[in-house]
Structures are given as C-alpha cells and as structure tokens.
C-alpha positions as a printed NumPy array, in Angstrom:
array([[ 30.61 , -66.939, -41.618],
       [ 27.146, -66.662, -41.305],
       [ 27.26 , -70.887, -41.675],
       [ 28.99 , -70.827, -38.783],
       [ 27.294, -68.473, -36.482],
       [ 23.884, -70.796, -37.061],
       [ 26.081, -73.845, -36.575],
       [ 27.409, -72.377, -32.971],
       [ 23.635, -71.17 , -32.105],
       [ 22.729, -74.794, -31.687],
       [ 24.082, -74.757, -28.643],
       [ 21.426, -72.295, -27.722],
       [ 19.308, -75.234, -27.39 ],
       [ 21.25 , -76.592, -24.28 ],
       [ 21.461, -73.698, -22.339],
       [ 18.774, -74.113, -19.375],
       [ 18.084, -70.262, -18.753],
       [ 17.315, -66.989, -21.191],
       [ 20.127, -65.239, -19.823],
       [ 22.488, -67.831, -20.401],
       [ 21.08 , -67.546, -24.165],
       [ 21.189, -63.783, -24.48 ],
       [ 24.861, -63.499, -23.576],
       [ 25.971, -66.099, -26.069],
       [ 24.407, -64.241, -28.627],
       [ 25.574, -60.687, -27.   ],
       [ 28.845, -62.428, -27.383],
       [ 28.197, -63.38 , -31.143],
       [ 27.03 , -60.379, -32.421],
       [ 30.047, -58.589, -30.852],
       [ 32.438, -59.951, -32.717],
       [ 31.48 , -57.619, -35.551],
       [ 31.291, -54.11 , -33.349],
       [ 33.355, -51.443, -34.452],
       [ 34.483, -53.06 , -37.541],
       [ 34.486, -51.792, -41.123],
       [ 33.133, -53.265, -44.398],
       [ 33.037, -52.14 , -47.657],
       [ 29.683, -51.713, -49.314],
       [ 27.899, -50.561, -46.115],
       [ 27.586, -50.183, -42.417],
       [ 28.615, -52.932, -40.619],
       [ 25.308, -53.167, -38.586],
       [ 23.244, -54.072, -42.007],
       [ 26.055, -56.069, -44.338],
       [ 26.495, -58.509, -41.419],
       [ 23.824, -58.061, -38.803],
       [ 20.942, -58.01 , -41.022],
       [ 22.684, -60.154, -43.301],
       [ 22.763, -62.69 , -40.362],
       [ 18.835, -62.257, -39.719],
       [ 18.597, -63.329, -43.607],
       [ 20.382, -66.251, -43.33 ],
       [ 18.841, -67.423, -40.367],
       [ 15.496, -66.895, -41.353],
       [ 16.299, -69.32 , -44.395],
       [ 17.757, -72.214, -42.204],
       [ 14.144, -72.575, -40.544],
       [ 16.082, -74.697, -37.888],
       [ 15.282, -74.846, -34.333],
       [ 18.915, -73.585, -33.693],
       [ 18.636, -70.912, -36.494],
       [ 14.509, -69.926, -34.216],
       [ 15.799, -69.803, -31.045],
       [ 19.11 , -67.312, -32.852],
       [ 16.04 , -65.09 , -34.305],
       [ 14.495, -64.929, -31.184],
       [ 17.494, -63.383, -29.315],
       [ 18.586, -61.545, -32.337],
       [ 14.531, -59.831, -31.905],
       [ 15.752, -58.393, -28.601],
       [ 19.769, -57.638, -28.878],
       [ 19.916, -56.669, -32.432],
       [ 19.582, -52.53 , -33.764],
       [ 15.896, -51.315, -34.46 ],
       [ 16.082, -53.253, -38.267],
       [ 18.094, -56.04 , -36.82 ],
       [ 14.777, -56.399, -34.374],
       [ 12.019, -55.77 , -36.363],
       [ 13.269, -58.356, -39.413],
       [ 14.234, -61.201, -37.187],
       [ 10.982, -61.122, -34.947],
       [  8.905, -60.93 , -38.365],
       [ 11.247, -64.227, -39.201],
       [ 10.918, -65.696, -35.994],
       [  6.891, -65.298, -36.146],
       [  6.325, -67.107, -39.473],
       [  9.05 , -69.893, -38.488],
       [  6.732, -70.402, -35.203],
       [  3.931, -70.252, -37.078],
       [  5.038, -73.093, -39.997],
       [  5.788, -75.063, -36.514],
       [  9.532, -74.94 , -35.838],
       [ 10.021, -76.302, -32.076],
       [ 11.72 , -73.499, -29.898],
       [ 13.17 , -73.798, -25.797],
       [ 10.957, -73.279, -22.864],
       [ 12.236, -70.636, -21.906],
       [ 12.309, -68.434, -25.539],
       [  9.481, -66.763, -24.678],
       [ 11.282, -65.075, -21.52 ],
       [ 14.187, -63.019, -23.997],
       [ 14.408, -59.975, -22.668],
       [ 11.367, -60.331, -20.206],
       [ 12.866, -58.306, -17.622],
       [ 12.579, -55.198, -14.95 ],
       [ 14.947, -53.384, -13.156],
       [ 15.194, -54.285,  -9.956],
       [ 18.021, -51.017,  -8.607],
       [ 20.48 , -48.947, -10.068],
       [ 23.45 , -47.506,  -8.301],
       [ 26.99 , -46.011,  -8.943],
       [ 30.318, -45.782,  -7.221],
       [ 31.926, -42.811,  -8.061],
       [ 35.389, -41.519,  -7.326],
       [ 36.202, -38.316,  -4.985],
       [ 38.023, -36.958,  -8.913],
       [ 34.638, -37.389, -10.813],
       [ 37.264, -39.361, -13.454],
       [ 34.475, -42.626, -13.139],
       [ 31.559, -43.598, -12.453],
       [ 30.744, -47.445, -12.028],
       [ 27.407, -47.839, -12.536],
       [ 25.547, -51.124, -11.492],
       [ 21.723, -51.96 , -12.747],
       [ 20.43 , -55.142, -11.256],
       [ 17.44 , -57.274, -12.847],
       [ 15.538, -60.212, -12.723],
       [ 13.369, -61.719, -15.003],
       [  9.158, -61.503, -14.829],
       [  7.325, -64.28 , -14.048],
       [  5.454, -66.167, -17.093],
       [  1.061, -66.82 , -16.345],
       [  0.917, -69.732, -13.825],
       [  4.442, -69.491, -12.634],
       [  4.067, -67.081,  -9.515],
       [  2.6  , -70.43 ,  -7.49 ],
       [  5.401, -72.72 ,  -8.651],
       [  7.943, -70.16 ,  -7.981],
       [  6.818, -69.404,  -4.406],
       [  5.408, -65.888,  -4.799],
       [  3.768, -63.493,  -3.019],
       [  1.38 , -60.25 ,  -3.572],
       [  3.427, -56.852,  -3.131],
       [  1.337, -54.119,  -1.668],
       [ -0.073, -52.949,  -4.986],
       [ -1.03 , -56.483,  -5.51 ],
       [  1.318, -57.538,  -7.656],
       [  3.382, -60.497,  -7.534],
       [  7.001, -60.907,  -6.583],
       [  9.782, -63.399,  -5.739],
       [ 10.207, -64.642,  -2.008],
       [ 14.117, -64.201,  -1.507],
       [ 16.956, -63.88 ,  -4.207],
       [ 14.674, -63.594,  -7.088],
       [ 14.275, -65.215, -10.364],
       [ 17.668, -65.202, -12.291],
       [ 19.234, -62.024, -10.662],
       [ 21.387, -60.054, -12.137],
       [ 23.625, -57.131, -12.692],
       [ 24.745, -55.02 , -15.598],
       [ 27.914, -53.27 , -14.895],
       [ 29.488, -50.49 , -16.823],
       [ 32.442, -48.281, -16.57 ],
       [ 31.73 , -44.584, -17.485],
       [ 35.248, -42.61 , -18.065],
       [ 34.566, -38.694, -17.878],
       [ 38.747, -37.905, -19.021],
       [ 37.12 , -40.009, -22.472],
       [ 34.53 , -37.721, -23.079],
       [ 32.476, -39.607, -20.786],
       [ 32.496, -42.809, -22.898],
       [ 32.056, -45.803, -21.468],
       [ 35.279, -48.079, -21.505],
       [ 34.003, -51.548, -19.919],
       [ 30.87 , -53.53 , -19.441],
       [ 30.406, -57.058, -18.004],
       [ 27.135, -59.396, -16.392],
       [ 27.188, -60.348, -12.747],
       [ 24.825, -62.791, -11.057],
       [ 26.061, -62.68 ,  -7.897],
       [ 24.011, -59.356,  -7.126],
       [ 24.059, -59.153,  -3.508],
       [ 27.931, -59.653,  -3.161],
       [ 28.41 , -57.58 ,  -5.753],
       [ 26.759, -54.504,  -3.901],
       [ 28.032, -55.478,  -0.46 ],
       [ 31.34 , -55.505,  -1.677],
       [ 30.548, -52.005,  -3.354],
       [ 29.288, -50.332,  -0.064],
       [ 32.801, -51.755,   1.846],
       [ 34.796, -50.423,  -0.329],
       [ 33.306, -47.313,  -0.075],
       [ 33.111, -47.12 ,   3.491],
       [ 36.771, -47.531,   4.206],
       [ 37.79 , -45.171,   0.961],
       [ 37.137, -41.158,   1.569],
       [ 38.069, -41.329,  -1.989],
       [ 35.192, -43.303,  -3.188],
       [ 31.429, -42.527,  -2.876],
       [ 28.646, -45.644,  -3.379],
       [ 24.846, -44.334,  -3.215],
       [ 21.795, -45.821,  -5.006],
       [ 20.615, -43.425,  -8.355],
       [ 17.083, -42.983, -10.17 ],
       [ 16.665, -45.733, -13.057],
       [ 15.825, -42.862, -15.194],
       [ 19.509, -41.02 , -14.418],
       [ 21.052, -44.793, -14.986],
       [ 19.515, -45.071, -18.218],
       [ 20.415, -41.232, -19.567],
       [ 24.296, -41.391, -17.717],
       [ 24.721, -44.843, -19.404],
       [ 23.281, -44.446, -22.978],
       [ 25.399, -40.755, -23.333],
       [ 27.97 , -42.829, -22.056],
       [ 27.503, -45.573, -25.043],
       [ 26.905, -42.98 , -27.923],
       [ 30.326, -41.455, -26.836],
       [ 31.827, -44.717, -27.026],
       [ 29.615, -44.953, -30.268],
       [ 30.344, -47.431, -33.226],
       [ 33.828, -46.445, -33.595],
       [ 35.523, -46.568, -37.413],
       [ 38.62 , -47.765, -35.45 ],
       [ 39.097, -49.326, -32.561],
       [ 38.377, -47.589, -29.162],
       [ 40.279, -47.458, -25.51 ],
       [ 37.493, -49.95 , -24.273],
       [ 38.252, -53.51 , -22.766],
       [ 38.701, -56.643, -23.93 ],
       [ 34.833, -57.743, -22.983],
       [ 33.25 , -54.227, -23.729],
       [ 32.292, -55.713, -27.466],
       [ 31.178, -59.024, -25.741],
       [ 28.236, -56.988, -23.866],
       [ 27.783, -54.178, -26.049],
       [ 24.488, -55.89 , -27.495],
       [ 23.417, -57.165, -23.997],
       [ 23.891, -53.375, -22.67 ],
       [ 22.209, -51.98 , -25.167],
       [ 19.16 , -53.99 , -25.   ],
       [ 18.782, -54.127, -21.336],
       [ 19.043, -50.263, -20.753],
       [ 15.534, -49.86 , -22.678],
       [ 14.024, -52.015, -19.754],
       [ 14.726, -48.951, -17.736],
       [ 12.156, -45.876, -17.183],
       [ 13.487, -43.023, -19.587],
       [ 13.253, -40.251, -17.869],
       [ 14.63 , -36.136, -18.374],
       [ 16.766, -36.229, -15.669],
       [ 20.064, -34.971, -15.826],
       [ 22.465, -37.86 , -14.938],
       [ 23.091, -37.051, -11.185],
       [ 27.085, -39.165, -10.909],
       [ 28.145, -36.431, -13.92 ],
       [ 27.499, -33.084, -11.468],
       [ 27.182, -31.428, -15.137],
       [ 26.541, -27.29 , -14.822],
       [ 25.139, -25.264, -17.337],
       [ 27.383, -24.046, -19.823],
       [ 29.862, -21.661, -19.511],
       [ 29.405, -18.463, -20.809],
       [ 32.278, -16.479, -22.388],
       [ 31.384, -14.065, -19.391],
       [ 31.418, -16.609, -16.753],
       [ 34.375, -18.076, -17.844],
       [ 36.11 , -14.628, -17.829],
       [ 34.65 , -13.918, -14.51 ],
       [ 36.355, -17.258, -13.033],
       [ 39.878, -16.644, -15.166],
       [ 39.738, -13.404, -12.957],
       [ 38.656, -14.707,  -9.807],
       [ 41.333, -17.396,  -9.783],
       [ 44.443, -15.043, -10.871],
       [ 43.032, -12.573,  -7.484],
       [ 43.215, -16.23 ,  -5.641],
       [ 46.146, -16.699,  -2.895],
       [ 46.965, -20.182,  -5.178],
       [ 47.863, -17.776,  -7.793],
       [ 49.612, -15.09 ,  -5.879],
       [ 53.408, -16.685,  -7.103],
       [ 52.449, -16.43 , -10.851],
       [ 55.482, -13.945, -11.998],
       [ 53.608, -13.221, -15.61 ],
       [ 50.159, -12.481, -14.785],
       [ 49.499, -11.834, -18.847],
       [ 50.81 , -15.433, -19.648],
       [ 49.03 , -16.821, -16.553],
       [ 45.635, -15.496, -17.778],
       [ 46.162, -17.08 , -21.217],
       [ 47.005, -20.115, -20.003],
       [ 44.052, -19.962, -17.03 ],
       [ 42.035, -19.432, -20.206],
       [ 42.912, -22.478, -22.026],
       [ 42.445, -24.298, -18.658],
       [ 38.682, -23.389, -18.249],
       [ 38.289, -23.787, -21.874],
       [ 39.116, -27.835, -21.79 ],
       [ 36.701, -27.725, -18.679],
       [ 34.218, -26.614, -20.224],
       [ 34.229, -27.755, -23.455],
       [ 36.063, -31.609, -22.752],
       [ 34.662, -32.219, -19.49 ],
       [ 31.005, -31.764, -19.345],
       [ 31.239, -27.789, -18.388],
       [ 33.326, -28.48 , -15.141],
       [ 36.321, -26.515, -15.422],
       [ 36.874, -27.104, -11.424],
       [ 37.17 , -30.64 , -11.703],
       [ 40.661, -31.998, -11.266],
       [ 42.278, -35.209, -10.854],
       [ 45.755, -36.985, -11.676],
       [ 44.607, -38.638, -14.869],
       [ 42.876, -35.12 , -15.93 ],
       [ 45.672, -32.792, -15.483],
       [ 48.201, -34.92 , -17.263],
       [ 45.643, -35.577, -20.405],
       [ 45.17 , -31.456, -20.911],
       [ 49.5  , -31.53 , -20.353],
       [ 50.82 , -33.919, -21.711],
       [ 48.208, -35.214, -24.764],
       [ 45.19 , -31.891, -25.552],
       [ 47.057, -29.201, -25.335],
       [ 50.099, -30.426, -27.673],
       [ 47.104, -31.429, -30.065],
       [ 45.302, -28.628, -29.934],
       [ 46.324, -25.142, -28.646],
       [ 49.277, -23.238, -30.404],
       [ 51.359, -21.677, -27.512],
       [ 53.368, -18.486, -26.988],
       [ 56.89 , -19.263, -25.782],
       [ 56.094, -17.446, -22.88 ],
       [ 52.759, -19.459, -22.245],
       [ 54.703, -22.75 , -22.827],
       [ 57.075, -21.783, -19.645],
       [ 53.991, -20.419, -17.736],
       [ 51.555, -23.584, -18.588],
       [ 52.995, -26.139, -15.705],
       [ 53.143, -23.717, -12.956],
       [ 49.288, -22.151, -13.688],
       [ 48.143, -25.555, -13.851],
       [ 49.17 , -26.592, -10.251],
       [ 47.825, -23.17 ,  -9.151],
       [ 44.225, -23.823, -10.663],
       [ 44.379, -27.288,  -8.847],
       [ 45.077, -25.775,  -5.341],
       [ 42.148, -23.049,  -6.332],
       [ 40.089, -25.313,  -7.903],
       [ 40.32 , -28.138,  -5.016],
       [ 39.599, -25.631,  -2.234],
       [ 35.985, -24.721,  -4.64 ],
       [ 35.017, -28.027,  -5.054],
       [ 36.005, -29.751,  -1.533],
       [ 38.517, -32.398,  -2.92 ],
       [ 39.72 , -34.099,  -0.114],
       [ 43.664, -33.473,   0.588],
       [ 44.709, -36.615,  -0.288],
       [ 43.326, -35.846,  -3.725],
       [ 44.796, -32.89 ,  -3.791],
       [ 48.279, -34.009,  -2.896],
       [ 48.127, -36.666,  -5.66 ],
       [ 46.82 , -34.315,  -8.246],
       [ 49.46 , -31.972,  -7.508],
       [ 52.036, -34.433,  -7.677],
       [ 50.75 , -36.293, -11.089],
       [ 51.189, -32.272, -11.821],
       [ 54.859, -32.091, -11.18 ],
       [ 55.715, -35.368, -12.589],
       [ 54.446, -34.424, -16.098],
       [ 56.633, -30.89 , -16.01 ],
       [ 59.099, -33.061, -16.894],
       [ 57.679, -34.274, -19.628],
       [ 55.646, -31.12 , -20.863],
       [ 58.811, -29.86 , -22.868],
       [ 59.153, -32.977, -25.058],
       [ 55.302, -33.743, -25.303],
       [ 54.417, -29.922, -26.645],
       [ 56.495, -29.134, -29.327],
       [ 55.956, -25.604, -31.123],
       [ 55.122, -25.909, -34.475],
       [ 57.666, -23.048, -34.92 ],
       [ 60.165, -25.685, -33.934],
       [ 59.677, -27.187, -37.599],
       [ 60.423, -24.504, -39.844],
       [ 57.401, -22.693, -39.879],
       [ 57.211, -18.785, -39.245],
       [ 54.719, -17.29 , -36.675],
       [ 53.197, -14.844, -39.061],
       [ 52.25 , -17.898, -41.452],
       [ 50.594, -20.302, -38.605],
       [ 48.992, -17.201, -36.945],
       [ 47.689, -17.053, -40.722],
       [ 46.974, -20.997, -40.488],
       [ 45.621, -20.954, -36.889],
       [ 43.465, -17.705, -36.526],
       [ 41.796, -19.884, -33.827],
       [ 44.945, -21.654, -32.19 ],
       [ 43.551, -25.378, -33.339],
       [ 46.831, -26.721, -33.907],
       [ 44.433, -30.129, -34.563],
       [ 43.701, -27.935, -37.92 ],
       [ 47.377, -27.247, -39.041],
       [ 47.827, -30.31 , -41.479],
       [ 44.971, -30.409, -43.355],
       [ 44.888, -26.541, -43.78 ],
       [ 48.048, -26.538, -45.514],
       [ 47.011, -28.951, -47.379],
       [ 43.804, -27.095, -48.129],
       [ 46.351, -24.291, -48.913],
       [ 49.977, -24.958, -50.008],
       [ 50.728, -21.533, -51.453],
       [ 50.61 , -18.877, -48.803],
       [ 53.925, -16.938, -49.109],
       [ 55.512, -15.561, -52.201],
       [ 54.58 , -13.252, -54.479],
       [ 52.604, -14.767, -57.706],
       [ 52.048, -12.87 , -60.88 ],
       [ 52.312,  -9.461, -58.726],
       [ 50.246, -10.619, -55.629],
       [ 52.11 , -11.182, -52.715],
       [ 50.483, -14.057, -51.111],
       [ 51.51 , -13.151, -47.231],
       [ 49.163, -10.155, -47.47 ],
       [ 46.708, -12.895, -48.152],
       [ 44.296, -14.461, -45.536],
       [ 42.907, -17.893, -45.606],
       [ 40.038, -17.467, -43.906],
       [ 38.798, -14.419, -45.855],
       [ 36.248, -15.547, -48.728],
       [ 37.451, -13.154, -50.907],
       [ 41.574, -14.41 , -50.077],
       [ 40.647, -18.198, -50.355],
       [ 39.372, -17.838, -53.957],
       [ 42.605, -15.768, -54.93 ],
       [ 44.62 , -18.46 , -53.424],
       [ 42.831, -21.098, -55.121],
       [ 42.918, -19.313, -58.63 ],
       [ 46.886, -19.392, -57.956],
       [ 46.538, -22.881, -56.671],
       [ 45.597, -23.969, -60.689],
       [ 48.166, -23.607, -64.15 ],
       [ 46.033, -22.309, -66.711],
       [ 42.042, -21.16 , -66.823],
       [ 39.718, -22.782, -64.245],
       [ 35.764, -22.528, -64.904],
       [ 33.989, -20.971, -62.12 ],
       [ 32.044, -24.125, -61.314],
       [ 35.104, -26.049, -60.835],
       [ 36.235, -23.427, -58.495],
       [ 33.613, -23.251, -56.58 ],
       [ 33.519, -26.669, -55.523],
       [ 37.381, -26.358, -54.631],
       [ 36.087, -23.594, -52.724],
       [ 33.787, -25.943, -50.811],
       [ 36.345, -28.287, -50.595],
       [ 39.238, -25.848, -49.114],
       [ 36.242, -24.467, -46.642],
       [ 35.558, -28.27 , -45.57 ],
       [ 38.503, -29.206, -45.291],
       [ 39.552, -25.518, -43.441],
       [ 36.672, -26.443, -40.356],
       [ 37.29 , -30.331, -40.518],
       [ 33.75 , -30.605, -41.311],
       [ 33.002, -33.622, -41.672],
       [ 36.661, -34.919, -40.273],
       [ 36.373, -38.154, -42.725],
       [ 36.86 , -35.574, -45.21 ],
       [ 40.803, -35.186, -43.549],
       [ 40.435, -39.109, -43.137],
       [ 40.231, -39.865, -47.098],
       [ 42.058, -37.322, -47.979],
       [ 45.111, -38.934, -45.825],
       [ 44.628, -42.352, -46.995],
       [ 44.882, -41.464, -50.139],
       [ 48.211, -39.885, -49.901],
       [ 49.859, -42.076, -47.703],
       [ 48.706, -44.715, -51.003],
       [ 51.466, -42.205, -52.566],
       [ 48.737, -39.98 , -55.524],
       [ 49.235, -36.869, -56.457],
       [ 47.495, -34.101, -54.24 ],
       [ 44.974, -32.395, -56.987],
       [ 44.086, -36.297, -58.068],
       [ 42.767, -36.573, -54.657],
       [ 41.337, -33.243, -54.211],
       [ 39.233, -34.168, -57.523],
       [ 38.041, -37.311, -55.887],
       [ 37.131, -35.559, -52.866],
       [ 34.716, -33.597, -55.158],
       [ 33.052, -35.94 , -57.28 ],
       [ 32.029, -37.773, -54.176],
       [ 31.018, -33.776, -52.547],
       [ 29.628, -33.413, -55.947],
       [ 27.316, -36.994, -56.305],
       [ 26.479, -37.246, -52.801],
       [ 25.113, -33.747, -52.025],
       [ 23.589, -32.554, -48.963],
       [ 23.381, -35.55 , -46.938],
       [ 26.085, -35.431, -43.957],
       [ 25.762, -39.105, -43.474],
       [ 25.854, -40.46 , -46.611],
       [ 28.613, -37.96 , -47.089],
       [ 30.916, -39.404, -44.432],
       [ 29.965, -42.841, -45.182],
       [ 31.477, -42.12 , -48.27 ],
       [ 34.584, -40.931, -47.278],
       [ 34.617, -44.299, -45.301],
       [ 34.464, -46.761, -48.358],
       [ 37.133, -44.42 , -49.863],
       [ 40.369, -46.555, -50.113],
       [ 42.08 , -45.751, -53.646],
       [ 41.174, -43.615, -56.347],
       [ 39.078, -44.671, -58.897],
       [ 39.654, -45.504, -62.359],
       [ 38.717, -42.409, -64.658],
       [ 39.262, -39.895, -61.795]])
C-alpha cells in the first residue's frame, strides 16, 4: 500500500500550484480516517508508517509527499516527515517551485450561515497564500496601511474552507469541502440569506471560527466506526485540520453556538415550573406526568444540546422522540401517554422565549405531531419484555435505559432466594449488595483478590466507564464464549494494563477473540 501511495504522489510533481498538491494528499491520507488496525492506532501503523517509507524512497515524488505530509499529517506525522524531508533536501533531492509555499497561508475572513433552529451552522474561512521574498513586484502588489504588502484584486490562490457544523450531532461536524471560487461563494451566501427569514449570514471573529470548528472536529473525532459524515468529509479531514491552525486561537466562546452557562439543578427546576404556569401548558390534564416529562425535556437541552433547553427545531424534537428518549430514559406508563403532548407545549413556550419565527414554529410543531404516530412503536417499555418494574427500578436507579444490557450482564442473579438470602432485597448499586451478589455469582470459594477485581469489573461495567469495556465484552459474545470466559479476559487486560484510561480502551479495541490460555 504504502508502494502505491509513493507511486500516485508522483503526480505531485505536475500539479502547478501548492493547493492543488495539498488536497491530493488531504485526499490520500483520508483514505485511512476512522479506520481500525490491529496492533495500534491507525494514525501511527499507517500514517507514520507512510512517513517511513517515504523517507526511504529518497525520490523527488516520495520529497515533495514529505513535504505535504510536514503540514497535513498529526503532530508525529509532522515532526518525522519534515526531519525526512530536511536531510532528503539536504543530500540534494530536486523538489517543485512551489514546495516551499505548503501551508504558507493567512486567513483572509471567516463567516457562518446559520439557520433560524440553531440545528447548523455553515461556516466558511477564506485564504490565500503569502507571498514568497521578491514576489510582491511580480505579482503586482501594493503596501497596506501598516506597510505591509498585499494582492491588487482576487488574490493569490483564493480560497475557502467550508464545513458543516450539526448541533442535533452533538455539534459534530458532518461535511467539509475546498472552494476557490470565494467571491461567488459568499455572494451566493448573503442572497440566500436575504430572501430566507429562516437563515442568518454575518461575518464571525477568526478566533470563534477556529474554537466553533475544532469542538466541532473533536466531536466528530476519530471515530472506531464509521460516523453520519459525508462522502468527502474524510477527503478534507487532513486539509481542515491543518488549515484551522493558520487561524488566531483565541478564548472566545464560539458566537453561531449561543451556548449559556450550565444549567443548574435549580435553574432547571425554576424553568420546569415556569413553563407548566405557561398558557402553552394550560391543557396538560396530568400536571405530575407533565413535570416529569418537562424534566426530561430540559435535561436533553442541557446536557445534548450545548445547555439550550429552549432551542427547538423539526429535526430536534423528533431525535429526543423518536431516537434519545427510547435509548435512554425509562418511562412511567403515564409519562409515555403524557410525553407527545408536553413536548408540543414546550415548543409553543419555548418558541415564544427564544423569538423563533412562526414559520418555524409551525414546522416544529408539525414534525411534532407527525412523530406521535410513531412514538408508540419507537419507545417500547422495557416492561414490555418480561421484565418486572421492581427489578429495572433495581437495574435503573438512574432511568439510563442505555445501561440496562450491560448491567444485567454485570449482574444476572438478582431475584431468588440463594442459600437463605433473598436476592430482591438486594441492591446493585450498594457496595456492600454488589459483593454479595458477586459471591453468589461464583460455585465454590473465590479468593478475595479475584473478587475484587470482579468487583471492579461489575462497577465498570455498572457506569459504562470506559464504554469499550461494553464494546469487548459484546464482541465477544456475539463470537458465541461463555460469559465468565469473557469476564476473565476483561480482567487480565483491567489487571495488565492498570491505570491508564487510554491504553485501557485501546485495549478493549484490539480485543477480537479470546486468547489462548484465558
């Protein structure tokens, strides 16, 4: 593979431009994002590996690759392959004109359109390239007023970055692509804006660019599976990456988010009352089921959407419906009935607080009523599969019905009585009731080291801390082994690792059978 990639970077040589260069290799190097290898992260088996195998082609091609590689790659990635590139220059490998100009950039704007909903921000960062010593005459330059020089008319190789930030995805961002047609990019921007009451366009700080759109690409992160991102998103991932540190970092807050300060469990109670005293909630026939569910509304606000309970949209109403709170929130029967009807209320309530025009209203309310429909069959109650409300209140002490799975797994024997202990007066989350249950767990004697690490085990796997813990633990027994076989294996890697949370998790990752001699 890496053959190849140094075989395709010869065409490097025939591009006229750096950008033209950088993309290709953006381009490359995404072909490995968000994979998995064994042995490793991806990032160092294959991107460093790369760097390696470059550095021992000493090839033009294989110079001009290290060169971009320098500026797209991660932090190692960068510092090995300039290091590579240096000495190759140095021993007199010929290079492109127009190497030296990788990455030799500065922002030139940033803006953002941003929908009336808050659901996305489209974020557009323009550049051009700086102008190499004796090139400002050729070029056609002039002094600025603090006597520097810059470009008469469109500029030298302008262009813009453009990203899609997606606040109902924890504010990842979902799509990325390069534009060099800056000016009819942003005019067409500003139209569409103009005739949309739905849609705001306004120029931003660099620094707010730089912190919206690098939260934005640590949410999307470097996923173990694949993400909800678009086809191109790996393509630029590099490119984005490396052209967000030519922006000014800054401590501003990112002004397109709106984020508050966090809700307290007092200010959240204070706005759970101030909505059920509202006129939109006036109908609500079961005002003790309303403020449950207004709870669990403010709650996903809060702690899903950047601390903005009062945001509402189409696309956000039907995700907490129809797809978080199935996940996530065990629900009373008479909460289930309620949900629907407290949700529409909090959107007439919540769109009067926050000014949402009434065209957004009307189509949140009716994205609303749609999914009533389907609420029933998307929420099913867990009671619904044989389980009795006693045990899951045992189970789900904190309503997480994320949690349910892997806590019975954690703990299989929870009703009963077992050599004169009845184990439904027995609570999992007790210290004292999770070693009792994991004494009965075990036929025979158990040393109190082993115990203890089941106890560490059962507690992990009881918070979903780390969740690759769940991950390995699944894998394994969908592979069809016994459950204590892969409890054991869970501990010897607990047990060898230590302390570590990353090396922990990474772990878990490479897990894919159980060893030999487990």
């Amino acid at each position: 593979m890496f053959k190849e990639m140094v075989q395709a970077a010869r065409e490097l040589l025939a591009v006229r431009s750096p950008l033209d260069a950088e993309l290709m290799v953006s381009d490359m190097i995404g072909a490995w994002w968000g994979r998995r290898v064994r042995g490793g992260d991806v990032e160092q088996v294959l991107g460093e590996g790369l760097v390696d195998y470059a550095a021992k082609a000493g090839t033009p091609a294989s110079l001009t690759l290290l060169i971009c590689l320098a500026y797209l790659g991660t932090a190692r990635q960068g510092a090995k392959a300039e290091g590579a590139a240096l000495a190759m220059m140095e021993s007199g490998v010929a290079r492109p004109g127009w190497a030296d100009r990788v990455g030799a950039v500065k922002p030139t704007g940033c803006y953002v359109s941003r929908d009336a909903y808050g659901d996305q921000d489209t974020v557009i960062c323009t550049f051009a390239y700086r102008f190499g010593e004796g090139e400002q005459a050729r070029a056609g330059q002039e002094p600025n007023e603090r006597g520097r020089a810059h470009p008469v008319g469109q500029g030298r190789e302008h262009h813009a970055l453009v990203m899609v930030v997606d606040h109902n995805m924890s504010g990842m961002a979902r799509d990325a692509w390069v534009s060099s047609h800056v000016d009819k990019l942003l005019e067409q921007a500003r139209a569409e804006a103009a005739g949309n009451p739905m849609l705001l366009f306004e120029e931003i700080e660099p620094q707010q660019a730089r912190a919206l759109l690098e939260s934005a690409m640590k949410a999307t992160g470097e996923p173990k599976t694949t993400p909800p991102v678009s086809d191109s998103y790996s393509a630029y991932h590099a490119f984005a990456r490396a052209r967000l540190k030519a922006l000014p970092p800054g401590r501003k807050r990112p002004a397109p988010l709106h984020i508050e300060a966090p809700y307290s469990r007092e200010r959240r109670a204070m706005l759970a009352a101030e909505f059920l005293a509202s006129d939109a909630a006036e109908h609500l026939s079961d005002p003790s089921a309303a403020s449950r569910c207004a709870d669990h509304i403010i709650d996903y606000g809060c702690e899903q959407d950047f601390s903005r309970p009062l945001r509402v949209s189409p696309t956000k109403c039907e995700t907490f419906l129809l797809d978080w709170l199935p996940r996530k929130v065990m629900l009373s029967t008479a909460e289930q009935e309620a949900m629907p009807h407290v949700l529409a209320a909090w959107v007439r309530f919540a769109a009067v607080r926050t000014g949402l025009p009434e065209r957004g209203l009307k189509a949140t309310l009716d994205a609303v009523w749609e999914a009533i429909g389907k609420f029933p069959e998307a929420y099913r109650d867990p009671t619904s599969f044989g389980l009795d409300r006693a045990l899951l209140g045992r189970l789900l002490p904190d309503g997480d019905l994320s949690a349910l799975a892997r806590r019975v797994f954690a703990f299989p024997f929870l009703q009963g009585v077992h050599n004169g202990v009845t184990l439904d007066d027995l609570n999992p989350a007790d210290e004292a009731d999770r070693r009792t249950l994991l004494e009965i767990d075990h036929v025979g004697p158990i040393d109190e080291e082993h115990l203890a690490w089941h106890e560490e085990i059962a507690t992990r796997l009881w918070e979903g801390d780390p969740p690759q813990l769940w991950e390995a633990a699944q894998r394994l027994l969908d592979l069809g082994h016994d459950r204590h076989d892969v409890l054991h294996v869970l501990i010897e890697i607990a047990e060898r690792i230590g302390d570590d949370p990353d090396e922990l998790a990474s772990a878990l990752d490479d897990i894919a059978d159980i060893p030999d001699g487990i």
